[in-house]
């Protein structure tokens, strides 16, 4: 008797994202742009078509709205078999369409991104004048993220927004209409920066990128909201998804190809993959441009980067030939902490080594440390200008797209990116990135990158291939039965690579 072959585990199901929007016969915006974006970002796209448009890259010729009953039939058919992890809403066109969609969403708890499409790029209104009140009162309270451009935000509020203060107040006024968060897009503005403003009422950031000299912007708003929905479906936080969306737009603008004889659409096809795609985040009131730049982390490669809690560990590791070490003394305070920091700095200075001090930037500055490593929560209180002026190196932690974009504004000496794997040495509130996500994020970072979280010498080759310049290690060394032997394994690894 022959046994049945063992069944292999199948691939994980793709996240599903719906787009509820109009069809662009020219292929640059609407349903077509959304589906291209979903495909590029690794989600399965479904469509509910609310209108047919006859248009090309030069002009809008004709629009026919889908019957409300047909919109509802599409929604119910998809819900029966393909329930979404996120929904993107674009052009709705009429009050009747808005009522159908709002009624459908009222009974569901799905994340919703709404791009309030009101005007076509080529000219012409895409939302009936009588539908504005239905949109504001019926749909907006059921939206998680609203993504108007400056003109659309002004139309919804009945005002014009030209200044930074007006945009920030406009976002607060839009939140009062019901959405949980707002992203006001500045791509149609002026000046050297394309500046978007995001807030959920508790936090707020300006999302900045250099304004690119291109006319290939058709479908930009559709694509951004679709990319955010795809990011959410892939497990990102909203702010991470917004930064991913901005990077995807920048990538599409940089790679756009001529199509037709009018305004060209963005390019689609891949995750953003170059530092030029990454925006930077500034808090309200901060200078939009990068104002600081820290020294590079030294002439030698970063390589092995042990993180230890006592200066005595630093002495042991220096004796074994380790050149780059971080003191992370979380359990000390007061004079004991200062004495430990001072000893670590002095030991490193005598050996000509690169010793970073975790968190305690004032002590590092006072005693002349080689460098400081800070988490994102430490940034508001830290005097970064004083650190830069003193010539200290700066390392910053980042766990996702938003924190990488925030670190990018500071121009640190390196970025520590993780957690990569589950770590026995530290508990994190966020899920491990894993190698695929780490690889995608690393491509966006111009600075050297230190991988952190659950890294061992056995895992190191894969992490290096994923793009890491240095590997932060805690338990792989501090819990080693033979510290000298383990360090030799690491040194052998670096020689072989």
GROMACS .gro file of C-alpha atoms in nm:
model
  497
    1UNK     CA    1   0.000   0.000   0.000
    2UNK     CA    2   0.137   0.339  -0.095
    3UNK     CA    3   0.100   0.628   0.143
    4UNK     CA    4  -0.048   0.958   0.040
    5UNK     CA    5   0.216   1.227  -0.022
    6UNK     CA    6   0.239   1.485   0.252
    7UNK     CA    7   0.062   1.805   0.158
    8UNK     CA    8   0.276   2.114   0.144
    9UNK     CA    9   0.159   2.433   0.311
   10UNK     CA   10   0.012   2.671   0.058
   11UNK     CA   11   0.111   3.034   0.021
   12UNK     CA   12  -0.036   3.284   0.263
   13UNK     CA   13  -0.351   3.449   0.124
   14UNK     CA   14  -0.301   3.791  -0.028
   15UNK     CA   15  -0.456   4.083   0.157
   16UNK     CA   16  -0.761   4.214  -0.030
   17UNK     CA   17  -0.821   4.584  -0.096
   18UNK     CA   18  -1.121   4.734  -0.270
   19UNK     CA   19  -1.130   5.048  -0.477
   20UNK     CA   20  -1.466   5.222  -0.510
   21UNK     CA   21  -1.407   5.474  -0.786
   22UNK     CA   22  -1.460   5.575  -1.146
   23UNK     CA   23  -1.300   5.420  -1.453
   24UNK     CA   24  -1.042   5.625  -1.645
   25UNK     CA   25  -1.045   5.512  -2.007
   26UNK     CA   26  -0.695   5.661  -2.048
   27UNK     CA   27  -0.557   5.428  -1.780
   28UNK     CA   28  -0.385   5.696  -1.573
   29UNK     CA   29  -0.619   5.752  -1.278
   30UNK     CA   30  -0.924   5.606  -1.106
   31UNK     CA   31  -0.982   5.232  -1.098
   32UNK     CA   32  -0.697   5.164  -1.337
   33UNK     CA   33  -0.435   5.350  -1.132
   34UNK     CA   34  -0.564   5.191  -0.810
   35UNK     CA   35  -0.538   4.836  -0.941
   36UNK     CA   36  -0.186   4.898  -1.071
   37UNK     CA   37  -0.087   5.030  -0.730
   38UNK     CA   38  -0.241   4.733  -0.548
   39UNK     CA   39  -0.056   4.492  -0.776
   40UNK     CA   40   0.275   4.669  -0.723
   41UNK     CA   41   0.239   4.666  -0.343
   42UNK     CA   42   0.143   4.303  -0.310
   43UNK     CA   43  -0.232   4.307  -0.243
   44UNK     CA   44  -0.524   4.169  -0.440
   45UNK     CA   45  -0.735   4.451  -0.580
   46UNK     CA   46  -1.112   4.442  -0.633
   47UNK     CA   47  -1.314   4.719  -0.794
   48UNK     CA   48  -1.655   4.878  -0.755
   49UNK     CA   49  -1.700   5.106  -1.054
   50UNK     CA   50  -1.907   5.415  -0.980
   51UNK     CA   51  -1.876   5.586  -1.318
   52UNK     CA   52  -1.745   5.543  -1.670
   53UNK     CA   53  -1.540   5.828  -1.812
   54UNK     CA   54  -1.437   5.889  -2.171
   55UNK     CA   55  -1.105   6.070  -2.133
   56UNK     CA   56  -0.745   6.075  -2.246
   57UNK     CA   57  -0.432   6.257  -2.133
   58UNK     CA   58  -0.564   6.584  -2.278
   59UNK     CA   59  -0.932   6.615  -2.195
   60UNK     CA   60  -1.244   6.474  -2.036
   61UNK     CA   61  -1.504   6.392  -2.304
   62UNK     CA   62  -1.796   6.233  -2.120
   63UNK     CA   63  -1.903   6.084  -1.785
   64UNK     CA   64  -2.179   5.833  -1.716
   65UNK     CA   65  -2.260   5.748  -1.353
   66UNK     CA   66  -2.329   5.389  -1.254
   67UNK     CA   67  -2.684   5.319  -1.136
   68UNK     CA   68  -2.703   5.306  -0.754
   69UNK     CA   69  -2.844   4.953  -0.768
   70UNK     CA   70  -2.545   4.834  -0.968
   71UNK     CA   71  -2.304   4.994  -0.721
   72UNK     CA   72  -2.478   4.810  -0.439
   73UNK     CA   73  -2.471   4.482  -0.633
   74UNK     CA   74  -2.094   4.512  -0.681
   75UNK     CA   75  -2.043   4.580  -0.310
   76UNK     CA   76  -2.255   4.284  -0.200
   77UNK     CA   77  -2.096   4.046  -0.449
   78UNK     CA   78  -1.748   4.133  -0.326
   79UNK     CA   79  -1.847   4.115   0.040
   80UNK     CA   80  -1.982   3.763  -0.009
   81UNK     CA   81  -1.652   3.618  -0.130
   82UNK     CA   82  -1.372   3.878  -0.113
   83UNK     CA   83  -1.402   4.078   0.212
   84UNK     CA   84  -1.148   4.360   0.227
   85UNK     CA   85  -0.870   4.442   0.470
   86UNK     CA   86  -0.899   4.804   0.351
   87UNK     CA   87  -1.113   5.012   0.117
   88UNK     CA   88  -1.009   5.307  -0.096
   89UNK     CA   89  -1.284   5.544  -0.209
   90UNK     CA   90  -1.233   5.777  -0.502
   91UNK     CA   91  -1.480   5.933  -0.741
   92UNK     CA   92  -1.842   5.882  -0.635
   93UNK     CA   93  -1.999   6.148  -0.853
   94UNK     CA   94  -2.354   6.171  -0.723
   95UNK     CA   95  -2.547   6.196  -0.398
   96UNK     CA   96  -2.716   5.864  -0.475
   97UNK     CA   97  -2.381   5.686  -0.507
   98UNK     CA   98  -2.259   5.842  -0.184
   99UNK     CA   99  -2.569   5.725   0.000
  100UNK     CA  100  -2.523   5.367  -0.120
  101UNK     CA  101  -2.157   5.354  -0.020
  102UNK     CA  102  -2.212   5.527   0.314
  103UNK     CA  103  -2.496   5.290   0.399
  104UNK     CA  104  -2.280   4.990   0.314
  105UNK     CA  105  -1.992   5.115   0.529
  106UNK     CA  106  -2.216   5.189   0.826
  107UNK     CA  107  -2.251   4.818   0.902
  108UNK     CA  108  -1.881   4.736   0.863
  109UNK     CA  109  -1.558   4.802   1.051
  110UNK     CA  110  -1.314   4.811   0.759
  111UNK     CA  111  -1.036   5.068   0.733
  112UNK     CA  112  -1.139   5.332   0.475
  113UNK     CA  113  -0.923   5.583   0.287
  114UNK     CA  114  -1.124   5.846   0.101
  115UNK     CA  115  -0.981   6.059  -0.178
  116UNK     CA  116  -1.253   6.320  -0.238
  117UNK     CA  117  -1.226   6.336  -0.617
  118UNK     CA  118  -1.406   6.651  -0.727
  119UNK     CA  119  -1.224   6.780  -1.034
  120UNK     CA  120  -1.055   6.601  -1.324
  121UNK     CA  121  -0.692   6.682  -1.399
  122UNK     CA  122  -0.796   6.770  -1.754
  123UNK     CA  123  -1.079   6.991  -1.625
  124UNK     CA  124  -1.442   6.932  -1.546
  125UNK     CA  125  -1.633   6.854  -1.227
  126UNK     CA  126  -1.647   6.494  -1.104
  127UNK     CA  127  -1.887   6.557  -0.815
  128UNK     CA  128  -2.238   6.694  -0.861
  129UNK     CA  129  -2.276   7.031  -0.684
  130UNK     CA  130  -2.574   6.899  -0.492
  131UNK     CA  131  -2.375   6.607  -0.353
  132UNK     CA  132  -2.139   6.809  -0.130
  133UNK     CA  133  -2.363   6.808   0.174
  134UNK     CA  134  -2.432   6.434   0.137
  135UNK     CA  135  -2.057   6.374   0.112
  136UNK     CA  136  -1.981   6.577   0.424
  137UNK     CA  137  -2.265   6.455   0.640
  138UNK     CA  138  -2.322   6.102   0.511
  139UNK     CA  139  -1.978   5.971   0.421
  140UNK     CA  140  -1.707   6.158   0.613
  141UNK     CA  141  -1.810   6.026   0.958
  142UNK     CA  142  -1.745   5.672   0.822
  143UNK     CA  143  -1.395   5.750   0.688
  144UNK     CA  144  -1.069   5.667   0.866
  145UNK     CA  145  -0.838   5.882   0.652
  146UNK     CA  146  -0.946   6.170   0.426
  147UNK     CA  147  -0.689   6.271   0.160
  148UNK     CA  148  -0.794   6.595  -0.015
  149UNK     CA  149  -0.557   6.817  -0.208
  150UNK     CA  150  -0.549   7.187  -0.121
  151UNK     CA  151  -0.830   7.276  -0.362
  152UNK     CA  152  -1.053   6.988  -0.249
  153UNK     CA  153  -0.998   7.070   0.117
  154UNK     CA  154  -1.089   7.430   0.043
  155UNK     CA  155  -1.405   7.325  -0.141
  156UNK     CA  156  -1.518   7.106   0.149
  157UNK     CA  157  -1.464   7.391   0.396
  158UNK     CA  158  -1.560   7.685   0.174
  159UNK     CA  159  -1.226   7.863   0.210
  160UNK     CA  160  -0.882   7.906   0.054
  161UNK     CA  161  -0.569   7.771   0.222
  162UNK     CA  162  -0.243   7.937   0.123
  163UNK     CA  163  -0.031   7.948   0.438
  164UNK     CA  164   0.106   7.682   0.671
  165UNK     CA  165  -0.119   7.803   0.951
  166UNK     CA  166  -0.426   7.789   0.723
  167UNK     CA  167  -0.349   7.431   0.620
  168UNK     CA  168  -0.303   7.320   0.981
  169UNK     CA  169  -0.630   7.488   1.084
  170UNK     CA  170  -0.805   7.347   0.778
  171UNK     CA  171  -0.702   6.996   0.878
  172UNK     CA  172  -0.851   7.049   1.225
  173UNK     CA  173  -1.173   7.179   1.067
  174UNK     CA  174  -1.192   6.871   0.842
  175UNK     CA  175  -1.146   6.642   1.143
  176UNK     CA  176  -1.450   6.809   1.296
  177UNK     CA  177  -1.655   6.679   1.001
  178UNK     CA  178  -1.600   6.319   1.113
  179UNK     CA  179  -1.294   6.146   0.962
  180UNK     CA  180  -1.049   6.000   1.213
  181UNK     CA  181  -0.747   6.155   1.038
  182UNK     CA  182  -0.670   6.391   0.752
  183UNK     CA  183  -0.390   6.416   0.496
  184UNK     CA  184  -0.394   6.746   0.303
  185UNK     CA  185  -0.184   6.701  -0.009
  186UNK     CA  186   0.040   6.984  -0.123
  187UNK     CA  187   0.146   6.851  -0.460
  188UNK     CA  188  -0.053   7.124  -0.637
  189UNK     CA  189   0.114   7.395  -0.431
  190UNK     CA  190   0.424   7.599  -0.507
  191UNK     CA  191   0.779   7.624  -0.383
  192UNK     CA  192   1.079   7.390  -0.376
  193UNK     CA  193   0.904   7.134  -0.153
  194UNK     CA  194   0.596   6.923  -0.203
  195UNK     CA  195   0.449   6.935   0.147
  196UNK     CA  196   0.163   6.717   0.273
  197UNK     CA  197   0.013   6.765   0.619
  198UNK     CA  198  -0.116   6.469   0.823
  199UNK     CA  199  -0.292   6.476   1.158
  200UNK     CA  200  -0.519   6.253   1.362
  201UNK     CA  201  -0.593   6.524   1.618
  202UNK     CA  202  -0.329   6.396   1.861
  203UNK     CA  203  -0.020   6.391   1.640
  204UNK     CA  204   0.072   6.596   1.335
  205UNK     CA  205   0.353   6.594   1.079
  206UNK     CA  206   0.453   6.771   0.762
  207UNK     CA  207   0.563   6.513   0.503
  208UNK     CA  208   0.820   6.677   0.278
  209UNK     CA  209   0.985   6.590  -0.052
  210UNK     CA  210   1.166   6.802  -0.312
  211UNK     CA  211   0.921   6.913  -0.578
  212UNK     CA  212   1.007   6.730  -0.900
  213UNK     CA  213   0.999   6.916  -1.231
  214UNK     CA  214   0.760   6.688  -1.418
  215UNK     CA  215   0.418   6.703  -1.579
  216UNK     CA  216   0.365   6.328  -1.525
  217UNK     CA  217   0.128   6.375  -1.234
  218UNK     CA  218  -0.201   6.239  -1.368
  219UNK     CA  219  -0.351   5.998  -1.118
  220UNK     CA  220  -0.130   6.110  -0.831
  221UNK     CA  221  -0.411   6.154  -0.580
  222UNK     CA  222  -0.574   5.822  -0.672
  223UNK     CA  223  -0.241   5.644  -0.650
  224UNK     CA  224  -0.148   5.792  -0.311
  225UNK     CA  225  -0.473   5.690  -0.144
  226UNK     CA  226  -0.454   5.344  -0.304
  227UNK     CA  227  -0.097   5.299  -0.181
  228UNK     CA  228  -0.201   5.396   0.172
  229UNK     CA  229  -0.483   5.142   0.167
  230UNK     CA  230  -0.241   4.876   0.039
  231UNK     CA  231   0.007   4.963   0.312
  232UNK     CA  232  -0.261   4.928   0.579
  233UNK     CA  233  -0.367   4.591   0.436
  234UNK     CA  234  -0.003   4.482   0.453
  235UNK     CA  235  -0.003   4.545   0.828
  236UNK     CA  236   0.147   4.894   0.846
  237UNK     CA  237   0.027   5.163   1.084
  238UNK     CA  238  -0.154   5.453   0.918
  239UNK     CA  239   0.141   5.692   0.941
  240UNK     CA  240   0.377   5.426   0.806
  241UNK     CA  241   0.131   5.366   0.520
  242UNK     CA  242   0.114   5.740   0.447
  243UNK     CA  243   0.494   5.762   0.423
  244UNK     CA  244   0.500   5.451   0.201
  245UNK     CA  245   0.235   5.615  -0.018
  246UNK     CA  246   0.441   5.934  -0.051
  247UNK     CA  247   0.752   5.729  -0.138
  248UNK     CA  248   0.550   5.533  -0.397
  249UNK     CA  249   0.436   5.862  -0.554
  250UNK     CA  250   0.792   5.995  -0.566
  251UNK     CA  251   0.906   5.671  -0.729
  252UNK     CA  252   0.625   5.697  -0.985
  253UNK     CA  253   0.710   6.058  -1.066
  254UNK     CA  254   1.078   5.977  -1.115
  255UNK     CA  255   1.012   5.683  -1.347
  256UNK     CA  256   0.713   5.810  -1.548
  257UNK     CA  257   0.724   5.754  -1.925
  258UNK     CA  258   0.560   5.970  -2.194
  259UNK     CA  259   0.209   5.852  -2.283
  260UNK     CA  260  -0.024   6.044  -2.512
  261UNK     CA  261   0.010   6.416  -2.577
  262UNK     CA  262  -0.118   6.568  -2.252
  263UNK     CA  263  -0.052   6.518  -1.882
  264UNK     CA  264   0.121   6.184  -1.837
  265UNK     CA  265   0.037   5.933  -1.563
  266UNK     CA  266   0.276   5.814  -1.293
  267UNK     CA  267   0.477   5.497  -1.335
  268UNK     CA  268   0.374   5.180  -1.150
  269UNK     CA  269   0.528   4.842  -1.094
  270UNK     CA  270   0.751   4.816  -0.786
  271UNK     CA  271   0.790   4.914  -0.424
  272UNK     CA  272   0.985   5.242  -0.391
  273UNK     CA  273   1.350   5.144  -0.395
  274UNK     CA  274   1.578   5.449  -0.378
  275UNK     CA  275   1.663   5.711  -0.111
  276UNK     CA  276   1.533   5.978  -0.349
  277UNK     CA  277   1.184   5.833  -0.293
  278UNK     CA  278   1.188   5.877   0.086
  279UNK     CA  279   1.023   6.191   0.228
  280UNK     CA  280   1.118   6.338   0.563
  281UNK     CA  281   0.885   6.418   0.852
  282UNK     CA  282   0.887   6.753   1.031
  283UNK     CA  283   0.678   6.853   1.330
  284UNK     CA  284   0.459   7.163   1.305
  285UNK     CA  285   0.681   7.463   1.371
  286UNK     CA  286   1.002   7.288   1.266
  287UNK     CA  287   1.210   7.409   0.974
  288UNK     CA  288   1.098   7.205   0.676
  289UNK     CA  289   1.444   7.156   0.529
  290UNK     CA  290   1.709   6.940   0.693
  291UNK     CA  291   1.917   7.167   0.915
  292UNK     CA  292   2.160   6.926   1.083
  293UNK     CA  293   2.416   6.682   0.957
  294UNK     CA  294   2.622   6.451   1.175
  295UNK     CA  295   2.967   6.302   1.105
  296UNK     CA  296   2.991   5.963   0.943
  297UNK     CA  297   3.035   5.670   1.182
  298UNK     CA  298   3.407   5.635   1.113
  299UNK     CA  299   3.641   5.519   0.838
  300UNK     CA  300   3.610   5.153   0.932
  301UNK     CA  301   3.302   4.950   0.833
  302UNK     CA  302   3.036   4.931   1.102
  303UNK     CA  303   3.045   4.553   1.127
  304UNK     CA  304   2.981   4.388   1.463
  305UNK     CA  305   2.813   4.630   1.706
  306UNK     CA  306   2.773   4.483   2.058
  307UNK     CA  307   2.527   4.656   2.294
  308UNK     CA  308   2.623   4.608   2.661
  309UNK     CA  309   2.515   4.744   2.999
  310UNK     CA  310   2.850   4.801   3.174
  311UNK     CA  311   3.187   4.952   3.098
  312UNK     CA  312   3.349   4.627   3.212
  313UNK     CA  313   3.192   4.455   2.911
  314UNK     CA  314   3.344   4.720   2.688
  315UNK     CA  315   3.690   4.648   2.829
  316UNK     CA  316   3.647   4.273   2.767
  317UNK     CA  317   3.529   4.325   2.410
  318UNK     CA  318   3.800   4.577   2.327
  319UNK     CA  319   4.059   4.325   2.441
  320UNK     CA  320   3.911   4.078   2.190
  321UNK     CA  321   3.947   4.322   1.901
  322UNK     CA  322   3.594   4.468   1.888
  323UNK     CA  323   3.608   4.834   1.780
  324UNK     CA  324   3.243   4.948   1.786
  325UNK     CA  325   3.035   4.918   2.106
  326UNK     CA  326   2.731   5.080   2.269
  327UNK     CA  327   2.675   5.132   2.641
  328UNK     CA  328   2.307   5.085   2.726
  329UNK     CA  329   2.281   5.111   3.105
  330UNK     CA  330   1.904   5.119   3.159
  331UNK     CA  331   1.914   5.018   3.527
  332UNK     CA  332   2.141   5.297   3.657
  333UNK     CA  333   2.063   5.653   3.762
  334UNK     CA  334   2.233   5.949   3.926
  335UNK     CA  335   2.603   5.934   4.020
  336UNK     CA  336   2.627   5.561   3.943
  337UNK     CA  337   2.505   5.620   3.589
  338UNK     CA  338   2.742   5.911   3.533
  339UNK     CA  339   3.038   5.713   3.665
  340UNK     CA  340   2.954   5.424   3.428
  341UNK     CA  341   2.920   5.655   3.129
  342UNK     CA  342   3.243   5.835   3.210
  343UNK     CA  343   3.432   5.505   3.248
  344UNK     CA  344   3.294   5.373   2.918
  345UNK     CA  345   3.398   5.688   2.734
  346UNK     CA  346   3.749   5.686   2.887
  347UNK     CA  347   3.803   5.317   2.812
  348UNK     CA  348   3.696   5.370   2.451
  349UNK     CA  349   3.911   5.680   2.411
  350UNK     CA  350   4.225   5.502   2.538
  351UNK     CA  351   4.169   5.221   2.288
  352UNK     CA  352   4.079   5.451   1.999
  353UNK     CA  353   3.745   5.274   1.974
  354UNK     CA  354   3.400   5.396   1.875
  355UNK     CA  355   3.187   5.389   2.190
  356UNK     CA  356   2.828   5.517   2.172
  357UNK     CA  357   2.620   5.610   2.476
  358UNK     CA  358   2.254   5.508   2.462
  359UNK     CA  359   1.993   5.772   2.559
  360UNK     CA  360   2.200   5.984   2.799
  361UNK     CA  361   2.305   6.252   2.555
  362UNK     CA  362   2.380   6.515   2.820
  363UNK     CA  363   2.633   6.288   2.991
  364UNK     CA  364   2.780   6.191   2.655
  365UNK     CA  365   2.818   6.557   2.563
  366UNK     CA  366   2.964   6.648   2.903
  367UNK     CA  367   3.230   6.378   2.892
  368UNK     CA  368   3.313   6.393   2.521
  369UNK     CA  369   3.176   6.064   2.392
  370UNK     CA  370   3.244   5.941   2.041
  371UNK     CA  371   2.873   5.917   1.973
  372UNK     CA  372   2.517   5.898   2.107
  373UNK     CA  373   2.237   5.659   2.020
  374UNK     CA  374   1.879   5.781   2.066
  375UNK     CA  375   1.534   5.633   2.026
  376UNK     CA  376   1.260   5.832   1.857
  377UNK     CA  377   1.097   5.912   2.191
  378UNK     CA  378   1.423   6.079   2.302
  379UNK     CA  379   1.432   6.326   2.013
  380UNK     CA  380   1.202   6.601   2.150
  381UNK     CA  381   1.415   6.651   2.462
  382UNK     CA  382   1.759   6.610   2.300
  383UNK     CA  383   1.966   6.913   2.199
  384UNK     CA  384   2.063   6.779   1.859
  385UNK     CA  385   2.222   7.108   1.755
  386UNK     CA  386   2.459   7.092   2.051
  387UNK     CA  387   2.552   6.732   1.967
  388UNK     CA  388   2.619   6.822   1.603
  389UNK     CA  389   2.822   7.128   1.697
  390UNK     CA  390   3.037   6.918   1.933
  391UNK     CA  391   3.106   6.669   1.654
  392UNK     CA  392   2.940   6.369   1.819
  393UNK     CA  393   2.813   6.092   1.596
  394UNK     CA  394   2.440   6.025   1.618
  395UNK     CA  395   2.263   5.693   1.580
  396UNK     CA  396   1.883   5.683   1.566
  397UNK     CA  397   1.645   5.390   1.608
  398UNK     CA  398   1.365   5.334   1.357
  399UNK     CA  399   1.102   5.062   1.337
  400UNK     CA  400   0.906   5.150   1.024
  401UNK     CA  401   0.853   5.393   0.738
  402UNK     CA  402   0.747   5.691   0.951
  403UNK     CA  403   1.038   5.663   1.193
  404UNK     CA  404   1.284   5.617   0.906
  405UNK     CA  405   1.141   5.934   0.746
  406UNK     CA  406   1.166   6.117   1.079
  407UNK     CA  407   1.527   6.006   1.124
  408UNK     CA  408   1.600   6.113   0.766
  409UNK     CA  409   1.534   6.476   0.861
  410UNK     CA  410   1.806   6.462   1.127
  411UNK     CA  411   2.072   6.325   0.888
  412UNK     CA  412   2.219   6.093   1.155
  413UNK     CA  413   2.546   5.905   1.132
  414UNK     CA  414   2.354   5.579   1.105
  415UNK     CA  415   2.003   5.440   1.148
  416UNK     CA  416   1.938   5.130   1.360
  417UNK     CA  417   1.655   4.944   1.187
  418UNK     CA  418   1.455   4.672   1.359
  419UNK     CA  419   1.337   4.476   1.534
  420UNK     CA  420   1.442   4.227   1.269
  421UNK     CA  421   1.364   3.903   1.455
  422UNK     CA  422   1.219   3.814   1.794
  423UNK     CA  423   1.479   3.907   2.054
  424UNK     CA  424   1.548   3.732   2.386
  425UNK     CA  425   1.717   4.048   2.518
  426UNK     CA  426   1.443   4.307   2.470
  427UNK     CA  427   1.064   4.321   2.447
  428UNK     CA  428   0.918   4.545   2.177
  429UNK     CA  429   0.565   4.675   2.130
  430UNK     CA  430   0.590   4.629   1.754
  431UNK     CA  431   0.610   4.316   1.547
  432UNK     CA  432   0.947   4.207   1.401
  433UNK     CA  433   1.006   4.335   1.049
  434UNK     CA  434   1.147   4.016   0.902
  435UNK     CA  435   1.395   4.016   0.616
  436UNK     CA  436   1.162   4.111   0.324
  437UNK     CA  437   1.035   4.429   0.494
  438UNK     CA  438   1.384   4.512   0.619
  439UNK     CA  439   1.519   4.482   0.264
  440UNK     CA  440   1.250   4.715   0.123
  441UNK     CA  441   1.307   4.976   0.394
  442UNK     CA  442   1.684   4.960   0.368
  443UNK     CA  443   1.669   5.057  -0.001
  444UNK     CA  444   1.513   5.390   0.096
  445UNK     CA  445   1.784   5.488   0.345
  446UNK     CA  446   2.089   5.688   0.236
  447UNK     CA  447   2.264   5.658   0.573
  448UNK     CA  448   2.448   5.344   0.695
  449UNK     CA  449   2.205   5.095   0.850
  450UNK     CA  450   2.257   4.885   1.161
  451UNK     CA  451   2.020   4.587   1.185
  452UNK     CA  452   1.900   4.507   1.536
  453UNK     CA  453   1.686   4.243   1.703
  454UNK     CA  454   1.748   3.873   1.749
  455UNK     CA  455   2.062   3.866   1.533
  456UNK     CA  456   2.308   3.580   1.573
  457UNK     CA  457   2.623   3.489   1.385
  458UNK     CA  458   2.425   3.213   1.210
  459UNK     CA  459   2.163   3.462   1.085
  460UNK     CA  460   2.417   3.731   1.000
  461UNK     CA  461   2.492   3.634   0.635
  462UNK     CA  462   2.123   3.667   0.539
  463UNK     CA  463   2.099   4.003   0.717
  464UNK     CA  464   2.408   4.133   0.540
  465UNK     CA  465   2.265   4.024   0.205
  466UNK     CA  466   1.950   4.219   0.295
  467UNK     CA  467   2.161   4.537   0.304
  468UNK     CA  468   2.279   4.583   0.664
  469UNK     CA  469   2.606   4.771   0.715
  470UNK     CA  470   2.632   4.677   1.081
  471UNK     CA  471   2.475   4.421   1.314
  472UNK     CA  472   2.376   4.517   1.668
  473UNK     CA  473   2.417   4.217   1.896
  474UNK     CA  474   2.323   4.171   2.261
  475UNK     CA  475   2.246   3.820   2.382
  476UNK     CA  476   2.449   3.643   2.114
  477UNK     CA  477   2.758   3.774   2.296
  478UNK     CA  478   2.647   3.847   2.653
  479UNK     CA  479   2.499   3.497   2.691
  480UNK     CA  480   2.778   3.316   2.506
  481UNK     CA  481   2.942   3.034   2.704
  482UNK     CA  482   3.274   3.121   2.538
  483UNK     CA  483   3.286   3.494   2.466
  484UNK     CA  484   3.628   3.482   2.299
  485UNK     CA  485   3.526   3.195   2.074
  486UNK     CA  486   3.202   3.366   1.973
  487UNK     CA  487   3.383   3.690   1.887
  488UNK     CA  488   3.625   3.489   1.672
  489UNK     CA  489   3.326   3.346   1.482
  490UNK     CA  490   3.205   3.700   1.414
  491UNK     CA  491   3.551   3.812   1.305
  492UNK     CA  492   3.576   3.514   1.072
  493UNK     CA  493   3.238   3.610   0.924
  494UNK     CA  494   3.354   3.964   0.850
  495UNK     CA  495   3.675   3.841   0.690
  496UNK     CA  496   3.478   3.607   0.464
  497UNK     CA  497   3.235   3.880   0.357
   0.00000   0.00000   0.00000
